[in-house]
Short mmCIF file of C-alpha atoms in Angstrom, two decimals:
data_model
loop_
_atom_site.label_atom_id
_atom_site.label_comp_id
_atom_site.label_asym_id
_atom_site.label_seq_id
_atom_site.Cartn_x
_atom_site.Cartn_y
_atom_site.Cartn_z
CA MET A 1 2.61 75.46 -43.73
CA SER A 2 1.36 72.15 -42.90
CA LEU A 3 0.52 69.62 -39.80
CA ILE A 4 1.13 66.39 -39.30
CA ASP A 5 -1.64 65.51 -36.69
CA VAL A 6 -1.30 62.23 -34.62
CA SER A 7 -3.92 61.42 -31.98
CA ASN A 8 -4.88 58.67 -30.00
CA LEU A 9 -1.77 56.36 -31.19
CA THR A 10 -2.00 52.84 -29.99
CA PHE A 11 -0.01 49.95 -31.64
CA SER A 12 1.97 46.68 -30.32
CA TYR A 13 3.12 44.20 -32.51
CA ASP A 14 1.42 40.86 -32.99
CA GLY A 15 1.46 38.74 -29.56
CA GLY A 16 3.31 41.60 -27.82
CA TYR A 17 2.80 41.86 -24.70
CA LYS A 18 2.54 45.14 -23.69
CA ASP A 19 1.73 48.53 -26.41
CA ILE A 20 4.77 49.97 -28.00
CA PHE A 21 2.55 53.15 -27.99
CA SER A 22 -0.94 53.85 -25.87
CA ASN A 23 -3.08 56.21 -26.97
CA VAL A 24 -0.27 59.28 -27.75
CA SER A 25 -1.25 62.46 -29.30
CA PHE A 26 0.76 65.30 -30.51
CA LYS A 27 1.20 67.68 -33.61
CA LEU A 28 4.24 68.34 -35.36
CA ASP A 29 4.70 71.43 -38.12
CA THR A 30 6.33 70.28 -41.49
CA ASP A 31 8.42 73.31 -41.90
CA TRP A 32 10.27 71.78 -38.72
CA ARG A 33 13.80 70.31 -38.26
CA LEU A 34 13.09 67.40 -35.96
CA GLY A 35 15.41 65.43 -34.09
CA LEU A 36 13.60 62.37 -32.28
CA VAL A 37 15.24 60.69 -29.40
CA GLY A 38 14.26 57.91 -26.83
CA ARG A 39 15.67 54.72 -25.15
CA ASN A 40 16.60 51.90 -27.50
CA GLY A 41 13.62 50.07 -27.46
CA ARG A 42 11.10 52.73 -27.05
CA GLY A 43 9.91 52.38 -30.99
CA LYS A 44 11.68 54.97 -32.75
CA THR A 45 11.76 53.31 -36.12
CA THR A 46 8.56 51.96 -35.13
CA LEU A 47 7.29 55.39 -35.40
CA LEU A 48 8.72 56.26 -38.45
CA LYS A 49 6.98 53.02 -39.88
CA LEU A 50 3.96 53.98 -38.75
CA LEU A 51 4.01 57.48 -40.03
CA MET A 52 4.65 55.72 -43.18
CA GLY A 53 2.03 53.67 -43.40
CA GLU A 54 4.05 50.05 -42.98
CA TYR A 55 1.83 48.59 -39.95
CA GLU A 56 -2.37 48.72 -38.41
CA TYR A 57 -2.44 50.55 -35.65
CA ARG A 58 -5.29 52.21 -33.80
CA GLY A 59 -5.78 56.04 -33.52
CA ARG A 60 -5.35 58.48 -36.60
CA ILE A 61 -2.55 60.01 -38.55
CA SER A 62 -3.48 63.05 -40.37
CA THR A 63 -0.99 64.80 -42.77
CA ASN A 64 -1.21 66.12 -46.55
CA VAL A 65 2.45 65.36 -46.89
CA LYS A 66 4.10 61.95 -48.45
CA PHE A 67 6.64 60.66 -46.10
CA THR A 68 10.16 59.16 -47.98
CA TYR A 69 12.13 56.73 -45.38
CA PHE A 70 16.03 56.92 -45.10
CA PRO A 71 17.75 54.50 -45.45
CA TYR A 72 16.38 54.19 -48.68
CA GLU A 73 16.41 50.26 -50.29
CA ILE A 74 18.49 50.45 -53.34
CA LYS A 75 18.28 46.75 -54.91
CA ASP A 76 20.83 46.88 -57.40
CA LYS A 77 24.55 48.71 -56.11
CA SER A 78 26.53 47.80 -58.60
CA ARG A 79 24.99 50.42 -61.39
CA LEU A 80 26.47 53.85 -61.97
CA THR A 81 25.74 56.41 -58.79
CA CYS A 82 23.95 58.85 -61.43
CA GLU A 83 22.02 56.06 -62.30
CA VAL A 84 20.69 55.16 -58.46
CA LEU A 85 20.08 58.82 -58.20
CA SER A 86 17.61 58.70 -61.34
CA GLU A 87 16.09 55.85 -59.43
CA ILE A 88 15.71 57.70 -56.43
CA CYS A 89 14.91 61.18 -57.22
CA PRO A 90 13.54 60.70 -61.15
CA CYS A 91 12.88 64.31 -61.93
CA ALA A 92 15.92 66.25 -60.31
CA GLU A 93 18.03 67.93 -63.29
CA GLU A 94 21.79 66.85 -63.43
CA TRP A 95 22.69 70.65 -62.06
CA LYS A 96 20.49 70.30 -58.84
CA ILE A 97 22.26 67.37 -58.24
CA ALA A 98 25.93 68.20 -58.65
CA ARG A 99 25.00 70.92 -56.62
CA GLU A 100 23.42 68.99 -53.32
CA LEU A 101 26.44 66.92 -53.53
CA ARG A 102 28.89 70.35 -53.17
CA LEU A 103 26.95 70.94 -50.21
CA LEU A 104 27.86 67.35 -48.69
CA LYS A 105 31.16 67.94 -50.04
CA LEU A 106 31.07 64.45 -52.16
CA ASP A 107 32.97 64.74 -55.23
CA ILE A 108 31.34 65.11 -58.68
CA ASP A 109 33.27 62.30 -59.92
CA ALA A 110 31.50 59.36 -57.54
CA LEU A 111 28.28 60.29 -59.62
CA TYR A 112 30.04 58.13 -62.78
CA ARG A 113 31.44 55.47 -59.90
CA PRO A 114 29.88 51.89 -59.30
CA TYR A 115 27.40 52.73 -56.51
CA ASP A 116 28.84 49.87 -54.25
CA THR A 117 32.48 51.17 -54.85
CA LEU A 118 31.59 54.18 -53.00
CA SER A 119 32.70 54.27 -48.80
CA SER A 120 29.32 53.66 -46.66
CA GLY A 121 29.69 57.76 -45.73
CA GLU A 122 29.23 58.63 -49.53
CA GLN A 123 26.54 55.82 -50.35
CA ILE A 124 25.07 58.12 -47.55
CA LYS A 125 25.87 61.28 -48.47
CA ALA A 126 24.10 60.62 -52.26
CA ALA A 127 21.06 58.61 -51.00
CA ILE A 128 20.21 61.76 -48.71
CA ALA A 129 21.23 64.22 -51.62
CA GLY A 130 18.78 62.32 -53.99
CA LEU A 131 15.73 62.04 -51.53
CA PHE A 132 16.07 65.66 -51.00
CA LEU A 133 15.62 66.55 -54.77
CA ASN A 134 11.87 65.25 -54.58
CA GLU A 135 10.29 68.60 -53.62
CA GLY A 136 7.10 67.89 -51.41
CA ASP A 137 8.68 65.07 -49.87
CA TYR A 138 8.57 64.95 -45.93
CA LEU A 139 11.80 62.59 -45.21
CA LEU A 140 11.91 60.17 -42.01
CA ILE A 141 15.80 59.87 -41.94
CA ASP A 142 16.94 56.82 -39.56
CA GLU A 143 20.13 56.87 -37.74
CA PRO A 144 22.02 58.11 -40.99
CA THR A 145 25.72 59.20 -38.91
CA ASN A 146 26.50 55.55 -37.79
CA HIS A 147 28.95 55.02 -40.55
CA LEU A 148 30.14 58.50 -40.65
CA ASP A 149 33.66 60.21 -39.56
CA ALA A 150 33.24 63.41 -37.65
CA GLU A 151 34.50 65.50 -40.93
CA ALA A 152 31.45 63.65 -42.44
CA ARG A 153 29.10 64.64 -39.95
CA ASP A 154 29.78 68.09 -39.61
CA ALA A 155 28.56 68.42 -43.46
CA VAL A 156 25.65 66.14 -43.08
CA ALA A 157 24.95 68.65 -40.49
CA LYS A 158 25.21 71.68 -42.12
CA TYR A 159 23.33 70.22 -45.22
CA LEU A 160 20.54 69.52 -43.12
CA ARG A 161 20.65 73.03 -41.28
CA SER A 162 19.77 74.33 -44.83
CA LYS A 163 16.51 72.08 -45.08
CA LYS A 164 13.68 71.88 -43.93
CA GLY A 165 10.75 69.73 -43.10
CA TYR A 166 12.09 66.18 -41.85
CA ILE A 167 12.55 64.17 -38.66
CA ILE A 168 16.37 62.84 -38.52
CA VAL A 169 17.03 60.05 -35.55
CA SER A 170 20.55 60.17 -34.43
CA HIS A 171 21.75 59.66 -30.64
CA ASP A 172 24.79 61.82 -31.36
CA ARG A 173 23.91 65.44 -29.21
CA ALA A 174 26.48 67.67 -31.15
CA PHE A 175 24.97 66.05 -34.39
CA LEU A 176 21.38 67.27 -33.24
CA ASP A 177 22.45 70.67 -31.82
CA ALA A 178 23.75 71.53 -35.19
CA CYS A 179 20.87 70.56 -37.41
CA VAL A 180 17.12 70.61 -35.44
CA ASP A 181 15.09 73.08 -34.11
CA HIS A 182 12.99 70.49 -32.73
CA ILE A 183 12.63 67.57 -30.53
CA ILE A 184 10.66 65.02 -30.30
CA SER A 185 10.79 62.58 -27.03
CA ILE A 186 9.88 58.89 -26.89
CA ASN A 187 9.58 58.82 -23.09
CA LYS A 188 8.50 56.09 -20.82
CA SER A 189 4.30 56.98 -20.96
CA ASP A 190 3.75 59.37 -23.51
CA ILE A 191 5.70 61.17 -26.28
CA GLU A 192 6.72 64.94 -26.18
CA VAL A 193 7.28 67.79 -28.50
CA ARG A 194 9.61 70.32 -27.10
CA SER A 195 11.36 73.44 -29.12
CA GLY A 196 15.05 74.14 -29.32
CA ASN A 197 18.00 71.68 -30.29
CA PHE A 198 18.92 69.04 -28.10
CA SER A 199 21.04 70.56 -25.22
CA VAL A 200 17.66 72.87 -25.19
CA TYR A 201 15.74 70.11 -24.67
CA LEU A 202 18.28 67.88 -22.15
CA ASP A 203 18.54 71.17 -20.03
CA ASN A 204 14.64 71.34 -19.61
CA PHE A 205 14.36 67.62 -19.28
CA ASN A 206 17.30 67.45 -16.22
CA LEU A 207 15.04 70.60 -14.59
CA ARG A 208 12.10 68.79 -15.14
CA GLN A 209 13.21 65.30 -13.45
CA SER A 210 14.99 67.12 -10.44
CA PHE A 211 11.68 68.91 -9.55
CA GLU A 212 10.10 65.64 -9.77
CA ILE A 213 12.57 63.88 -7.53
CA ALA A 214 12.60 66.18 -5.33
CA ARG A 215 8.57 66.60 -5.18
CA ASP A 216 8.35 62.71 -5.01
CA GLU A 217 10.57 62.70 -1.58
CA LYS A 218 8.63 65.51 0.15
CA LEU A 219 5.49 63.90 -1.04
CA LYS A 220 6.90 60.79 0.53
CA LYS A 221 7.55 62.36 3.59
CA ASP A 222 3.96 63.88 4.08
CA ILE A 223 2.21 61.33 3.27
CA ALA A 224 3.79 59.42 5.85
CA ARG A 225 3.44 62.37 8.40
CA LEU A 226 0.06 62.50 7.72
CA SER A 227 -1.05 58.83 8.27
CA GLU A 228 0.89 59.27 11.25
CA ALA A 229 -1.38 62.24 12.22
CA ALA A 230 -4.39 60.72 11.25
CA ARG A 231 -3.68 57.15 13.31
CA ARG A 232 -2.89 59.69 16.44
CA THR A 233 -5.36 61.52 16.04
CA ALA A 234 -8.36 58.89 15.13
CA ASP A 235 -6.76 57.27 18.74
CA TRP A 236 -7.46 60.29 21.08
CA ALA A 237 -10.77 60.81 19.63
CA ASP A 238 -12.11 56.93 20.15
CA LYS A 239 -10.09 57.64 23.48
CA THR A 240 -12.00 60.43 24.38
CA GLU A 241 -15.42 59.51 23.35
CA ALA A 242 -15.11 56.24 25.76
CA SER A 243 -14.51 58.50 28.41
CA LYS A 244 -17.79 59.94 27.95
CA TYR A 245 -19.04 56.79 30.18
CA GLY A 246 -16.30 56.84 32.66
CA LYS A 247 -15.58 59.30 35.63
CA ALA A 248 -12.85 62.13 36.20
CA SER A 249 -10.03 61.71 38.59
CA SER A 250 -12.01 63.68 40.95
CA GLY A 251 -15.21 61.13 41.15
CA LEU A 252 -17.42 63.24 39.04
CA ARG A 253 -18.81 62.36 36.29
CA GLN A 254 -17.55 64.05 32.74
CA ASP A 255 -19.62 66.24 30.78
CA LYS A 256 -20.70 63.82 28.33
CA GLY A 257 -22.07 66.98 25.43
CA TYR A 258 -18.11 68.19 26.19
CA VAL A 259 -16.57 65.36 25.68
CA GLY A 260 -18.36 64.38 22.76
CA HIS A 261 -17.68 67.86 21.13
CA LYS A 262 -14.06 67.35 21.71
CA ALA A 263 -13.88 63.86 20.38
CA ALA A 264 -16.14 64.99 17.30
CA LYS A 265 -13.38 68.02 16.27
CA MET A 266 -10.46 65.37 17.06
CA MET A 267 -12.15 63.15 14.73
CA GLN A 268 -13.07 65.96 12.10
CA ARG A 269 -9.18 66.40 12.27
CA SER A 270 -8.17 63.06 11.67
CA LYS A 271 -10.59 63.13 8.54
CA ALA A 272 -8.73 66.30 7.57
CA ALA A 273 -5.70 65.02 7.64
CA LEU A 274 -7.07 61.70 5.67
CA SER A 275 -7.69 63.53 3.27
CA ARG A 276 -4.54 65.96 2.95
CA LYS A 277 -3.05 62.70 2.31
CA GLN A 278 -5.74 61.53 -0.57
CA ARG A 279 -4.29 64.70 -2.28
CA ALA A 280 -0.59 64.34 -1.52
CA ILE A 281 -1.30 60.81 -2.73
CA GLU A 282 -3.09 62.05 -6.38
CA GLU A 283 -0.59 64.52 -6.28
CA LYS A 284 2.76 62.10 -6.56
CA SER A 285 0.87 59.47 -8.84
CA GLU A 286 1.21 62.13 -11.34
CA LEU A 287 4.92 62.31 -10.74
CA MET A 288 7.74 60.29 -12.36
CA HIS A 289 6.16 58.49 -15.67
CA ASN A 290 8.79 59.74 -17.66
CA VAL A 291 11.66 59.55 -14.88
CA GLU A 292 14.90 57.69 -16.26
CA ASP A 293 16.64 55.65 -14.11
CA ASN A 294 20.54 56.15 -14.79
CA PRO A 295 21.90 53.75 -12.45
CA THR A 296 26.18 54.30 -12.24
CA LEU A 297 27.91 51.57 -14.13
CA ALA A 298 31.39 50.03 -13.04
CA ILE A 299 34.11 48.83 -14.74
CA TYR A 300 35.89 45.65 -13.35
CA SER A 301 39.63 46.57 -14.65
CA ALA A 302 42.94 44.72 -13.84
CA GLY A 303 45.50 46.57 -12.27
CA SER A 304 49.30 47.09 -13.73
CA GLY A 305 52.24 47.83 -12.15
CA CYS A 306 53.74 48.78 -15.23
CA GLU A 307 53.88 52.16 -16.61
CA ARG A 308 53.98 51.40 -20.44
CA LEU A 309 51.79 49.23 -21.73
CA LEU A 310 51.92 49.33 -25.33
CA THR A 311 54.30 50.63 -27.59
CA ILE A 312 53.52 50.85 -31.96
CA THR A 313 56.76 51.72 -33.98
CA ASP A 314 56.45 52.71 -37.66
CA LEU A 315 53.09 50.71 -37.91
CA GLY A 316 51.72 50.19 -41.67
CA VAL A 317 49.11 48.25 -43.27
CA ARG A 318 47.77 47.51 -46.74
CA TYR A 319 45.04 45.62 -48.32
CA GLY A 320 46.01 44.47 -51.55
CA ASP A 321 46.99 47.45 -53.25
CA LYS A 322 45.47 49.96 -51.18
CA THR A 323 48.01 51.38 -48.26
CA VAL A 324 45.45 52.27 -44.91
CA CYS A 325 48.06 53.99 -42.96
CA SER A 326 52.15 54.18 -42.92
CA HIS A 327 54.97 55.35 -40.57
CA PHE A 328 52.66 55.25 -37.54
CA ASN A 329 53.71 55.04 -33.95
CA LEU A 330 52.20 55.50 -29.97
CA GLU A 331 52.94 54.71 -26.98
CA ILE A 332 50.29 53.84 -24.37
CA SER A 333 50.92 54.56 -20.63
CA ARG A 334 48.68 53.24 -18.05
CA GLY A 335 45.77 55.29 -17.06
CA GLU A 336 45.34 57.12 -20.49
CA ARG A 337 42.28 57.06 -22.35
CA ILE A 338 43.28 58.19 -26.29
CA ALA A 339 40.95 58.53 -29.10
CA ILE A 340 41.92 57.66 -32.12
CA SER A 341 40.49 60.70 -35.26
CA GLY A 342 40.33 60.76 -38.84
CA ARG A 343 38.84 60.14 -41.77
CA ASN A 344 36.69 56.75 -42.67
CA GLY A 345 39.70 54.22 -44.42
CA CYS A 346 42.49 56.18 -43.25
CA GLY A 347 43.21 52.52 -40.84
CA LYS A 348 41.65 53.44 -37.30
CA SER A 349 39.97 50.45 -36.64
CA SER A 350 43.29 48.42 -38.65
CA VAL A 351 45.26 49.74 -35.36
CA LEU A 352 42.75 48.72 -33.05
CA LYS A 353 42.36 45.14 -34.55
CA LEU A 354 46.02 44.69 -34.27
CA ILE A 355 46.25 46.08 -30.81
CA ALA A 356 43.51 43.32 -30.10
CA GLY A 357 45.53 40.69 -31.43
CA GLU A 358 43.72 40.13 -34.65
CA ASP A 359 46.27 39.01 -37.62
CA ILE A 360 46.31 41.31 -40.12
CA GLU A 361 49.28 41.62 -42.58
CA HIS A 362 51.17 44.69 -41.34
CA THR A 363 54.90 46.02 -40.94
CA GLY A 364 56.56 47.83 -38.44
CA LEU A 365 56.45 46.29 -34.13
CA ILE A 366 53.63 46.12 -31.69
CA ARG A 367 55.12 45.50 -28.13
CA GLY A 368 52.96 45.09 -25.35
CA MET A 369 54.04 44.57 -21.81
CA PRO A 370 54.11 40.78 -20.52
CA ASN A 371 50.88 39.03 -19.75
CA LEU A 372 48.87 42.06 -21.01
CA LYS A 373 45.12 41.62 -20.80
CA VAL A 374 43.10 43.32 -23.49
CA SER A 375 39.39 43.38 -24.02
CA TYR A 376 37.84 44.83 -27.15
CA VAL A 377 35.05 46.31 -28.41
CA PRO A 378 34.56 45.92 -32.21
CA GLN A 379 32.88 48.30 -34.46
CA THR A 380 30.32 45.91 -36.06
CA THR A 381 27.67 42.97 -33.89
CA LYS A 382 28.60 40.37 -37.09
CA GLY A 383 29.05 37.44 -35.70
CA LEU A 384 27.57 37.45 -32.30
CA SER A 385 25.69 34.90 -31.77
CA GLY A 386 23.79 32.77 -28.52
CA SER A 387 22.15 33.46 -25.23
CA LEU A 388 23.58 35.88 -22.71
CA SER A 389 24.36 33.00 -20.41
CA GLU A 390 26.25 31.12 -23.37
CA ILE A 391 27.54 34.94 -24.39
CA ALA A 392 29.08 35.50 -20.49
CA LEU A 393 30.46 31.68 -20.67
CA SER A 394 32.51 31.57 -23.79
CA TYR A 395 33.86 35.24 -22.92
CA GLY A 396 35.06 34.06 -19.02
CA VAL A 397 32.40 36.81 -17.52
CA ASP A 398 30.62 36.60 -14.36
CA GLU A 399 26.67 35.78 -15.45
CA SER A 400 24.71 37.65 -12.77
CA LEU A 401 27.48 40.40 -13.19
CA PHE A 402 27.02 40.92 -17.09
CA LYS A 403 23.27 40.73 -16.47
CA ALA A 404 23.18 43.19 -13.80
CA MET A 405 24.99 45.33 -16.02
CA LEU A 406 22.83 44.84 -19.09
CA SER A 407 19.67 45.89 -16.58
CA LYS A 408 21.97 49.04 -15.60
CA MET A 409 21.64 50.12 -19.23
CA ASN A 410 18.36 50.07 -19.44
CA PHE A 411 18.17 46.40 -21.43
CA ASN A 412 14.73 44.41 -22.46
CA LYS A 413 13.59 42.61 -19.91
CA ALA A 414 11.84 40.25 -23.08
CA ASP A 415 15.70 40.54 -24.36
CA PHE A 416 17.18 39.23 -21.33
CA ASP A 417 15.80 35.47 -23.19
CA SER A 418 16.11 36.34 -26.59
CA ASN A 419 19.33 35.56 -28.26
CA ALA A 420 21.48 37.75 -29.46
CA GLU A 421 20.72 37.27 -33.53
CA GLN A 422 17.28 38.10 -32.36
CA LEU A 423 18.19 41.80 -30.95
CA SER A 424 18.30 45.06 -32.18
CA GLU A 425 21.79 46.53 -33.16
CA GLY A 426 21.57 49.17 -30.14
CA GLN A 427 20.71 46.00 -27.71
CA LYS A 428 23.40 43.89 -29.59
CA LYS A 429 25.83 47.31 -28.51
CA LYS A 430 25.00 47.47 -25.31
CA LEU A 431 25.85 43.49 -24.90
CA LEU A 432 28.90 44.21 -26.35
CA VAL A 433 29.85 47.21 -23.89
CA ALA A 434 28.41 45.19 -20.95
CA ARG A 435 30.53 42.28 -21.74
CA SER A 436 33.51 44.45 -21.76
CA LEU A 437 32.75 45.95 -18.53
CA CYS A 438 32.70 43.05 -16.87
CA GLU A 439 36.45 41.85 -18.65
CA ARG A 440 39.14 42.06 -16.46
CA ALA A 441 42.04 43.70 -18.45
CA HIS A 442 44.75 46.30 -18.64
CA LEU A 443 43.99 47.74 -21.94
CA TYR A 444 40.28 48.58 -22.94
CA VAL A 445 40.00 48.81 -26.95
CA TRP A 446 37.12 50.32 -28.70
CA ASP A 447 35.64 50.37 -31.94
CA GLU A 448 33.14 52.96 -32.43
CA PRO A 449 31.26 51.74 -29.18
CA LEU A 450 28.08 53.81 -29.18
CA ASN A 451 27.02 53.25 -32.47
CA TYR A 452 23.35 52.79 -32.07
CA ILE A 453 23.35 52.93 -28.47
CA ASP A 454 20.87 55.69 -27.45
CA VAL A 455 21.68 58.84 -25.76
CA PHE A 456 21.30 58.43 -22.32
CA THR A 457 23.07 55.07 -21.99
CA ARG A 458 26.48 57.01 -23.82
CA MET A 459 26.20 59.57 -21.15
CA GLN A 460 26.36 56.98 -18.78
CA ILE A 461 28.88 55.50 -19.79
CA GLU A 462 30.65 58.54 -20.58
CA ASP A 463 30.05 59.25 -16.36
CA MET A 464 31.07 55.64 -15.59
CA LEU A 465 34.27 56.26 -17.94
CA LYS A 466 35.58 59.62 -16.48
CA GLU A 467 35.56 58.48 -12.82
CA ALA A 468 37.19 54.25 -13.34
CA ASP A 469 40.94 54.50 -13.12
CA ILE A 470 41.14 52.12 -16.88
CA THR A 471 43.57 52.98 -19.92
CA LEU A 472 41.79 53.01 -23.07
CA ILE A 473 41.88 53.55 -26.40
CA PHE A 474 39.07 53.53 -29.07
CA VAL A 475 37.90 55.31 -31.89
CA GLU A 476 34.28 57.17 -31.70
CA HIS A 477 33.05 60.05 -33.64
CA ASP A 478 30.57 61.16 -31.20
CA LYS A 479 32.48 64.08 -30.56
CA ALA A 480 30.74 65.19 -26.83
CA PHE A 481 31.68 61.77 -25.83
CA ARG A 482 35.39 62.18 -27.21
CA GLN A 483 35.53 65.27 -26.13
CA SER A 484 34.61 64.61 -22.32
CA ILE A 485 36.40 61.21 -22.16
CA ALA A 486 39.61 61.37 -24.15
CA THR A 487 42.97 62.74 -22.34
CA ARG A 488 44.47 62.52 -25.64
CA ILE A 489 43.65 62.47 -29.29
CA ILE A 490 45.70 60.58 -32.06
CA ASP A 491 45.03 61.74 -35.44
CA MET A 492 45.50 59.29 -38.69
#
């Protein structure tokens, strides 16, 4: 057993107006299967890069393990997969490579195909297998699931569960539950390590949040009450002290000793109330540092008098010599939330693109209701550019509403002044989803909307969709999200 000992880690990017990490300390057992979670922009990838030694920092990172990072940079993807793996794991014997690929449900034939002809999911599986064959290396796995379908995610999760000694960044709750036994969480003010899978972590996190919020409210009331009590008692003490020099209503002169003693007791009570108030303030200051604010989102859909919004009849799609789907039929009725499920490459995205109005060669019929307004979130953020104001204008959405929606989704303050090209993939995806939420559409078409989006924002979107009166057709490989949202699942 070895340890990764991080002590007083402090880091900020050049020119950064604030530290990404400030004096954080934690210890990790290198046998643990660790899931790394946190809001977009909190520094998950940055932490992995710091462990790799790629950035200068203050503090100390002490360990005797060698870190290896995924995704692995492959310079020439035109080579055969077996040649690529011989670069990733040069000491691995061929039978061991074949064994690992079988565990990941990847055909051995893939070894003798050019790496760039493999699907993105197959490439991910092959690279992960190769990295685990480097005995003694400690893997830092950064968001491997974004291009994996549900079946591939299950296979990778089962594979990872058979290993030990890694940190994996993922926002997929079901995936983390299936493969990790500890969670390392990057919070607002610190980094904490907890035993258990993600569901155990989230239950404990919610309990702590509820306790801190309730305690904070009680302390607010206590502070207000003690402030008022101290003020009243001090006023009474001042008035009583002043009465030493006057006469009682009977005309007799007051006993100065008695009055002074009474005033001193009242002042003592006032000081005691102020002391209790100060202790309450100090206790309150220890709360709420890591409470995640998840304000309620809203969607601004257009109403529809039609019961049936769209019908697809005998749809077929081909790309060159490859048929991706055929004889596909679907009716979409008002108020449905339809999940399209299936392996990568079966035509899910093609169906959504056609519904969104993209010009793809196809057979069959797609008929929508008159003047059907569709809001589309594409699978990738390719081509997204311009400032937030320019994006709002180009899509015809209210700029103030658009920015307010992003703020509720924990969009970083610094990113409001950035162009889309400068944003992280998680922030770009939030931008696309927020824009869609602001569009007054009859039908919402979302293609893997949650890729790169942090788990807390996923739950925000999930809660909003369950309450909203909208019609949605979507592809999403996050099992927890799909099962919670879908009123119907279509397998392709």
